[in-house]
XYZ file of C-alpha atoms in Angstrom:
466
model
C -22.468 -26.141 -10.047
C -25.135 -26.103 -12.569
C -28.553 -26.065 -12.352
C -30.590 -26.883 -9.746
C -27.905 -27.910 -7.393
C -25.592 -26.285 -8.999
C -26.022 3.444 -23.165
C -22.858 6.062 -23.767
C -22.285 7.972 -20.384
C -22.625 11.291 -19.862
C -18.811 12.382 -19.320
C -17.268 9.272 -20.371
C -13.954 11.288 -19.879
C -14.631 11.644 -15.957
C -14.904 8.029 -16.074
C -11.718 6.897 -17.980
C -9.718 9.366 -15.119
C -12.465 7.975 -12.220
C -11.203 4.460 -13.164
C -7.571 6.007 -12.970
C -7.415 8.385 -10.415
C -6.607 6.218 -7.550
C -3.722 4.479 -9.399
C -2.023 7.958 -10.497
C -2.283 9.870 -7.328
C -0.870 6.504 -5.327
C 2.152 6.269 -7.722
C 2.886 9.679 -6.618
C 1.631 11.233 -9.922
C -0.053 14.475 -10.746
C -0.821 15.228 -7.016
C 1.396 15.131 -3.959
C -1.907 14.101 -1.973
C -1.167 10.869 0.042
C -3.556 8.317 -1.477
C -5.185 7.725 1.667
C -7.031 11.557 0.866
C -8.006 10.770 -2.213
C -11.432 10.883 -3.132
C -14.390 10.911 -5.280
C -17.685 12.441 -5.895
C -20.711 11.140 -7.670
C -22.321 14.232 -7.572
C -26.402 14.482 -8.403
C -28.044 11.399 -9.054
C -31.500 9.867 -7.388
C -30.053 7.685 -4.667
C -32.273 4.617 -4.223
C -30.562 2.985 -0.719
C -31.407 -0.114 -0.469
C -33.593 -0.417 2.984
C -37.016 0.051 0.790
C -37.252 4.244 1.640
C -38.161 6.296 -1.432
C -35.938 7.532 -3.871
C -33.822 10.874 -2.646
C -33.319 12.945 -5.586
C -29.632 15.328 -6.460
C -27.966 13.372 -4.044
C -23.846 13.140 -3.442
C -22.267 10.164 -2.529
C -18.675 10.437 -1.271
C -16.190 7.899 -1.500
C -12.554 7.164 -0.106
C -10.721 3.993 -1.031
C -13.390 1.155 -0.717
C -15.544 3.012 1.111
C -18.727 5.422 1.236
C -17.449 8.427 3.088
C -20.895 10.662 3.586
C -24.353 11.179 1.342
C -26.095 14.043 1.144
C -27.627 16.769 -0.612
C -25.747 17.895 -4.037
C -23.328 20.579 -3.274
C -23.426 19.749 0.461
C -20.396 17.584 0.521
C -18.125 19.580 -1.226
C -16.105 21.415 0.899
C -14.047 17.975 1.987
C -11.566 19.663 4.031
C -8.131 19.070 2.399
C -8.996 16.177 0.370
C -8.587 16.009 -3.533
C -12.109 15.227 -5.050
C -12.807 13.903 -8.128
C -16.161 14.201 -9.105
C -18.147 12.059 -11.831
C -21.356 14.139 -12.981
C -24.205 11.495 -12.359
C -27.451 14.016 -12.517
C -30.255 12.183 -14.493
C -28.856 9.046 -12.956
C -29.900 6.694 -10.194
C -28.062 4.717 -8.123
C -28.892 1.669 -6.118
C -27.052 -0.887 -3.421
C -24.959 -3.452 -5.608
C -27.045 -6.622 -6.302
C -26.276 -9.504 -4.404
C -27.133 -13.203 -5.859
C -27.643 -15.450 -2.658
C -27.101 -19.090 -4.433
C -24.770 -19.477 -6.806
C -22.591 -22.646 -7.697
C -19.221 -21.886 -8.885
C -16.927 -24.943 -8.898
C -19.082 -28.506 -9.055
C -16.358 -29.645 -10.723
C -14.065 -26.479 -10.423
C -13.742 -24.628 -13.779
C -11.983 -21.265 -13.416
C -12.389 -19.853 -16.700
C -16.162 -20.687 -16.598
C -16.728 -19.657 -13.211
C -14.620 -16.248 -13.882
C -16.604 -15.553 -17.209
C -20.156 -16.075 -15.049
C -18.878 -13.645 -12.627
C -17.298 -10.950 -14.857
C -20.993 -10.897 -15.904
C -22.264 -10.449 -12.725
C -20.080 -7.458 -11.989
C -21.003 -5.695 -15.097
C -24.457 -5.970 -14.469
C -24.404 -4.626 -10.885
C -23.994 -7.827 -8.516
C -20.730 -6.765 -6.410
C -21.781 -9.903 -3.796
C -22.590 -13.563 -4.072
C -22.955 -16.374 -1.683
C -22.299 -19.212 -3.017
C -23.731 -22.508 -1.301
C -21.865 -26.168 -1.986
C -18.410 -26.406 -4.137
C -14.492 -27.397 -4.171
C -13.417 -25.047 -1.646
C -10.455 -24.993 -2.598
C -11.513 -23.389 -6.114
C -13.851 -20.954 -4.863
C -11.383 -20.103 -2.319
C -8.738 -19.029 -4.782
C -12.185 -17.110 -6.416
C -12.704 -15.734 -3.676
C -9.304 -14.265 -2.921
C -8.739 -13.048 -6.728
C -11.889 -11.184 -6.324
C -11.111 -9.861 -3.073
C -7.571 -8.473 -4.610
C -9.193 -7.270 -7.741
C -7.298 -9.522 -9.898
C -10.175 -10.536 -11.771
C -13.557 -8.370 -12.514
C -15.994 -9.953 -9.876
C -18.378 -9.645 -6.850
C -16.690 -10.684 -3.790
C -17.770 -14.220 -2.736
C -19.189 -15.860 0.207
C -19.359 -19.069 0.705
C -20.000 -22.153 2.518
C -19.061 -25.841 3.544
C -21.501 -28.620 3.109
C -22.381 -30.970 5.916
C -24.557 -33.377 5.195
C -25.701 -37.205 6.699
C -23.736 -40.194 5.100
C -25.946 -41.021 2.447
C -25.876 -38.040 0.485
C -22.018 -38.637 -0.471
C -22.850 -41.270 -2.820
C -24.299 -38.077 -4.933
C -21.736 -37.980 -8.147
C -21.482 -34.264 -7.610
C -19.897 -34.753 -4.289
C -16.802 -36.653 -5.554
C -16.603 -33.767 -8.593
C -16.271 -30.920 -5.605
C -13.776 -33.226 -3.493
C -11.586 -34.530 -6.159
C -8.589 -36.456 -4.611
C -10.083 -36.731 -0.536
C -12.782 -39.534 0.106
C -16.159 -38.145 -0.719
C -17.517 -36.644 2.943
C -13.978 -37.094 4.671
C -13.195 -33.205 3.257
C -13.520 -30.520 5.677
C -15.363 -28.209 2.521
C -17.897 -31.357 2.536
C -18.337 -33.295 5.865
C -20.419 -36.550 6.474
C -22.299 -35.981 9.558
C -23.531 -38.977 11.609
C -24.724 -39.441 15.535
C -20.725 -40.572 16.512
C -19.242 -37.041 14.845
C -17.605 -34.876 17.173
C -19.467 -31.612 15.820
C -16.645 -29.297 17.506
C -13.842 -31.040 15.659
C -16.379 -30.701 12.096
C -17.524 -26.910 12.800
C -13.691 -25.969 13.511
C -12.288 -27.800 9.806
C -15.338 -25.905 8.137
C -14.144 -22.772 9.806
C -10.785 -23.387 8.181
C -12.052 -23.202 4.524
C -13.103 -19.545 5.330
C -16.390 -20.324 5.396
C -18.852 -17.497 6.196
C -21.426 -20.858 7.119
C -22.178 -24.294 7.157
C -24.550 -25.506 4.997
C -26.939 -28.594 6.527
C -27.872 -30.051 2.899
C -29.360 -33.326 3.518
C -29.987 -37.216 4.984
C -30.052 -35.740 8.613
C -32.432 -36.264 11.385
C -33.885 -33.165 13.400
C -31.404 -33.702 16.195
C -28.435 -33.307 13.664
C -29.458 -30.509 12.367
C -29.997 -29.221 15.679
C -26.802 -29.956 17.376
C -25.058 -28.886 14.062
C -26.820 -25.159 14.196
C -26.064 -25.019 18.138
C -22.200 -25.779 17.993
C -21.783 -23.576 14.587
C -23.422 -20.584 16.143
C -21.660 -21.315 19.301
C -18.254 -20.949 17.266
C -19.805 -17.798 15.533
C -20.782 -19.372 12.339
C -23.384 -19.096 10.245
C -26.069 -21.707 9.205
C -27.934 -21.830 5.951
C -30.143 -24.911 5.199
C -31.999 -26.355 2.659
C -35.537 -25.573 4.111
C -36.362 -29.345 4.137
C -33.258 -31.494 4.883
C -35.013 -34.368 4.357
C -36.091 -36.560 6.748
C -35.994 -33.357 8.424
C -39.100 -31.478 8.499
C -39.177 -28.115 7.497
C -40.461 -27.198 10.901
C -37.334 -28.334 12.289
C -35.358 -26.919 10.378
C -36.501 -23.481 11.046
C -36.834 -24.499 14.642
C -33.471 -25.326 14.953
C -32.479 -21.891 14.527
C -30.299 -21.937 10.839
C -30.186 -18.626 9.829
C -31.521 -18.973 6.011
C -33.629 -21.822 4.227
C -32.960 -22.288 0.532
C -35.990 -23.224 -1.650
C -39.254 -21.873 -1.500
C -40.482 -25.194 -3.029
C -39.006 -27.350 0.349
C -41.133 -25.800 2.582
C -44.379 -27.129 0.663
C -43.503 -30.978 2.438
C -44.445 -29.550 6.135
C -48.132 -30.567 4.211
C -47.181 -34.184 3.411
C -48.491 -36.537 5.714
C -44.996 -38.983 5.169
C -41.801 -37.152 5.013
C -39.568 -38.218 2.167
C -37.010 -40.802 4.096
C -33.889 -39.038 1.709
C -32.773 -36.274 0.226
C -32.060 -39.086 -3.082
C -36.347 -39.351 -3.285
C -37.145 -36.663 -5.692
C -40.896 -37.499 -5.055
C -42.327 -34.054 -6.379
C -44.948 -32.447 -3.850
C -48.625 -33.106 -3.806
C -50.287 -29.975 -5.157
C -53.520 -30.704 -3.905
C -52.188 -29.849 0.038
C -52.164 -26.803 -0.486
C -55.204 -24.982 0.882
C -57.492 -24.395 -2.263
C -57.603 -20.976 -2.168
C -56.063 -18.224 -0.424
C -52.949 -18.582 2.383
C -52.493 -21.844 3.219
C -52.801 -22.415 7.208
C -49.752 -24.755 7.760
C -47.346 -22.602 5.651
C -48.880 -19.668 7.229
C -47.433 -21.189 10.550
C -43.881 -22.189 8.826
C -44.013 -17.910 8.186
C -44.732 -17.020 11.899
C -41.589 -19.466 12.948
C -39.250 -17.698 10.670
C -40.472 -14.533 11.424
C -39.705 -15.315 15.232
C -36.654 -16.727 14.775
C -35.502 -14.229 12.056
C -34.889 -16.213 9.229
C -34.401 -15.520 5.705
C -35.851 -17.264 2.395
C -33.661 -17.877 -0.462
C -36.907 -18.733 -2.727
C -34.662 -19.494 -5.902
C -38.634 -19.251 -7.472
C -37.385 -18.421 -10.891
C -35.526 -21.585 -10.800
C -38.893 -23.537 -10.442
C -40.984 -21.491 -13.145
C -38.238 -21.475 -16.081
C -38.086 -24.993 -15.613
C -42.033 -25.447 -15.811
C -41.775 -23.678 -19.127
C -38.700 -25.697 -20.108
C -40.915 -28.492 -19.920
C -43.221 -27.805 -21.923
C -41.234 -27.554 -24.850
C -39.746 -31.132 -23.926
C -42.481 -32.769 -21.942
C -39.649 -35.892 -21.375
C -37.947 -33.993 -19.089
C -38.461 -35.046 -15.631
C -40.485 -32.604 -13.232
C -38.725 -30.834 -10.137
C -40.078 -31.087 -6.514
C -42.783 -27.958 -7.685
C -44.482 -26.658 -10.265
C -43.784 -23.140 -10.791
C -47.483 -22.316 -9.688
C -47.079 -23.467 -6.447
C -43.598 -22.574 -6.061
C -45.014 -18.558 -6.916
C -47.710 -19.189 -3.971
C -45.451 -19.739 -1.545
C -43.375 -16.994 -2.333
C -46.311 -14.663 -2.501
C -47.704 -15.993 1.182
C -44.303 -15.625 2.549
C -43.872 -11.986 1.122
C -47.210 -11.092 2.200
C -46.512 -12.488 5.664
C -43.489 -10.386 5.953
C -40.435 -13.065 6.091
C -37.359 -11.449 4.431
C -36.894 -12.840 1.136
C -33.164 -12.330 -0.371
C -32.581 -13.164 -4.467
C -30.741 -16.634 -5.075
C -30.951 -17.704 -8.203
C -29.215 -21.436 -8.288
C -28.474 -20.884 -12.045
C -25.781 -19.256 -13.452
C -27.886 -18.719 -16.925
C -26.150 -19.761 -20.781
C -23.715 -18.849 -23.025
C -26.645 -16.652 -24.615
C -27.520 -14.701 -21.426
C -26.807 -11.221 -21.592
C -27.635 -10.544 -18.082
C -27.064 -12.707 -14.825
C -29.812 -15.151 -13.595
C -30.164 -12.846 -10.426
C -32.418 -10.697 -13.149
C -34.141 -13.395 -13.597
C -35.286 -13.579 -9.778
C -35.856 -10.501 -9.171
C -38.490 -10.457 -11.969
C -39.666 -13.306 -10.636
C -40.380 -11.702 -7.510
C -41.588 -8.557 -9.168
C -44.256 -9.648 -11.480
C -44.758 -13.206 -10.688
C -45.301 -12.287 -7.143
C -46.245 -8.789 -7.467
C -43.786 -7.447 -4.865
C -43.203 -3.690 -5.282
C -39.779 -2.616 -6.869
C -38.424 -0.802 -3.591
C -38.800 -3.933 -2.125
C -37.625 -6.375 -5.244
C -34.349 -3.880 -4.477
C -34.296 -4.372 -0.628
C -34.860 -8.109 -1.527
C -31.682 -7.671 -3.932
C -29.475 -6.105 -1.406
C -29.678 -5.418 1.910
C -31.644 -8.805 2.664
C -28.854 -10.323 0.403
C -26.412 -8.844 2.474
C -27.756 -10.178 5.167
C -27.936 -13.579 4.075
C -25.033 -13.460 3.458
C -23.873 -12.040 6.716
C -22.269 -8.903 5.269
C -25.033 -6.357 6.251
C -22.683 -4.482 8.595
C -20.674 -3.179 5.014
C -22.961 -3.846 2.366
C -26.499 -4.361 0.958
C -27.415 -0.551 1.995
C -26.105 2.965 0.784
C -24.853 4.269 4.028
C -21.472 6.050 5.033
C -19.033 3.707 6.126
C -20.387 1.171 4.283
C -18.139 -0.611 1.082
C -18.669 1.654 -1.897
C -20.677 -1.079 -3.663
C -23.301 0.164 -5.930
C -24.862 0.299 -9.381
C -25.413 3.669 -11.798
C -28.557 3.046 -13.628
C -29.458 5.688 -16.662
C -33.391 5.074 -15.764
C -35.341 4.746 -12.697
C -35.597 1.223 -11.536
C -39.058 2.270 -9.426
C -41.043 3.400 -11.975
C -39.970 0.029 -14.135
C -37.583 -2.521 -12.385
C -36.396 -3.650 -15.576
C -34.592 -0.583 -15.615
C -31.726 -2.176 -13.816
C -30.602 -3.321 -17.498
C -29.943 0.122 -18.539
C -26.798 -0.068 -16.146
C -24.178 2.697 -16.661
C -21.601 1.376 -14.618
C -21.086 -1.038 -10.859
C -19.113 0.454 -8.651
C -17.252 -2.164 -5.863
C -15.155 -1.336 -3.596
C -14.630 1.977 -4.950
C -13.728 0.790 -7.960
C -15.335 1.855 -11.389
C -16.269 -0.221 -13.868
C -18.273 0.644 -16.663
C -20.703 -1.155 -18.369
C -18.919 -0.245 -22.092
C -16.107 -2.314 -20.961
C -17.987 -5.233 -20.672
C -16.696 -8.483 -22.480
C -19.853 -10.679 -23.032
C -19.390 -14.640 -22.093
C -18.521 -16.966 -24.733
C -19.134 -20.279 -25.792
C -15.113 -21.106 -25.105
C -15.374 -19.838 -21.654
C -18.659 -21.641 -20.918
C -18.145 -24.771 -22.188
C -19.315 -27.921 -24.243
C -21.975 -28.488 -21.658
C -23.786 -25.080 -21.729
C -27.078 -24.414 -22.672
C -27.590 -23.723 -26.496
């Protein structure tokens, strides 16, 4: 869905037989080792781990199949019993959690080779997770499962089904995701009213695959309530626009969904009259905001979300790129906030200590090198000043858990999935730094950055961005 809703290596050779060395000694190769002891060793780089400690220098990271075995000190790891090692020499390196985008839109209307060039370019840049928040489940199921298989070069994919109030399936973009089933009759994309039976609509959602529901919009406080209970109650996640208009964001976070989406939603707790519909694209009123400093009402919004444990999905880049956008075509109709204010909020809720994961709600042009998740987690690091250990905890761990995956990802910790980025400069001292990536590893997997095969215009389409 597009916008808004929508180097050489050290030892290159040790990373041609990495990338290899699973496949040989399975087929029965050069080793008589069952594959199950196969392992490897990134031996000596400055491991960076995700939950916002400091950077632990000559560090080992041992991996079996998918999965981190142990870390520790170089050299202490090497006596692995009766395990074949392979080790990949990563001194001088650093290594961080894989990146996780927490909005993408991959299929409004599905489009496999544009959705598999936009995550090849993910992968290559270090994002091994993304959660992606209102398509044709059916497409981003198939995604989903390639990526899971390793048919394709991709983050694994999380994703959820839309539920919404009647209204909002007169949107165009709803018919694109449900092509062939009456718009808000599929269960990927549910019409929600006072007379649905929310067991019977939680249970079809949970048949997509869904990791969550999303509650999107045109629902009154008491939907989005009742939706939030009977979805937990079946063990299913809940992530929410932060203002589901007529809903108030207050509501919303009272109801207990586990992440909001949209810094810039939050801002109409201020209004004194709540937009009726989701369809009124009234922009806020600046001038609500307190004049200076943290603003009192939002200030309460934070304490809610920090009680209830909920996570912001600020997609804040979103809002300033288009601000600038605009200015070179001043025609262009404004979104609900101006950059600005859409920074402010992000800084107050930082500062106020809600857990703020990196969604992006862009997948970026035919001309991006890197994935729009770079662009948020600039955003967050010099647009609202956050520190770079925590830009990175933002990135991963509280991406993870967004996404509801913190039990295997989003931290560098044995047992955990062996997802994580090699970076050839230290992301700390300069978090642009993540661009000098050497390779992602996922899943155990190796892929390095030399082998990546840049987007094109073909795969993107006649409707990308020049």
């Amino acid at each position: 869905m597009h916008s808004p809703f929508r180097t050489a290596f050290h030892g290159m050779a040790a990373l041609a037989l990495a990338l290899s060395a699973s496949t040989a000694f399975s087929a029965g190769g050069a080793s008589s080792k069952p594959a199950a002891e196969i392992a490897t060793l990134f031996a000596g780089a400055t491991v960076i781990d995700g939950t916002g400690a400091a950077p632990i220098p000559n560090q080992d990271i041992l991996v079996r199949g998918e999965r981190i075995v142990a870390l520790g000190p170089h050299g202490s790891l090497a006596s692995a019993g009766d395990t074949a090692v392979h080790t990949v020499d990563l001194h001088g390196s650093y290594v961080i959690p894989g990146l996780i985008d927490s909005h993408v839109h991959l299929a409004t209307p599905p489009d496999a080779k544009r959705a598999q060039a936009i995550l090849r370019r993910n992968l290559y840049a270090g994002v091994t997770a993304v959660r992606d928040m209102a398509d044709d489940l059916r497409s981003i199921g198939e995604l989903a499962r390639e990526a899971r298989a390793g048919e394709i070069p991709s983050p694994d994919i999380y994703y959820a089904a839309v539920m919404a109030g009647p209204a909002f399936f007169a949107d165009p973009r709803v018919a694109a995701a449900s092509y062939g089933v009456a718009p808000g009759k599929s269960p990927w994309m549910q019409a929600i009213d006072k007379d649905t039976d929310l067991r019977e609509a939680v249970t079809l959602a949970r048949g997509t695959s869904a990791t969550a529901i999303k509650v999107y919009a045109d629902l009154p406080p008491d939907r989005v309530a009742a939706i939030t209970a009977e979805a937990h109650r079946q063990h299913v996640m809940v992530w929410a626009h932060s203002a589901v208009f007529p809903t108030r964001p207050a509501d919303v976070i009272d109801a207990g969904v586990d992440v909001v989406s949209h810094a810039c939603y939050l801002a109409y707790q201020l209004e004194p009259v709540m937009l009726k519909s989701y369809e009124d694209h009234t922009p806020f009123h600046d001038e609500l905001l307190a004049k200076t400093g943290d603003d009192p009402v939002i200030a309460g919004l934070y304490r809610d979300m920090l009680k209830h444990g909920t996570i912001l999905d600020a997609t804040g880049s979103l809002f300033v790129h288009y601000d600038a956008e605009r200015k070179a075509h001043p025609d262009r109709k404004p979104l609900r906030c101006t950059g600005p204010t859409t920074t402010r909020l992000v800084r107050q809720a930082w500062q106020a200590g809600v857990p703020i994961s990196t969604g992006t709600d862009d997948d970026g042009g035919v001309k991006d090198v890197w994935p729009s998740v770079y662009d948020e987690i600039f955003f967050l690091a010099h647009d609202v000043g956050m520190p770079p250990l925590q830009v990175i905890r933002s990135a991963t761990l509280i991406g993870a858990q967004a996404a509801g995956q913190a039990q295997d990802m989003g931290s560098l910790a044995a047992g955990k999935l062996a997802n994580f980025a090699v970076l050839s400069a230290d992301p700390v001292k300069d978090i642009g730094n993540l661009r000098s990536i050497r390779m992602t590893v996922k899943r155990g997997h190796v892929y390095p950055r030399t082998d990546y095969r840049p987007v094109t215009k073909e795969e993107m389409g006649d409707d990308d961005d020049e």
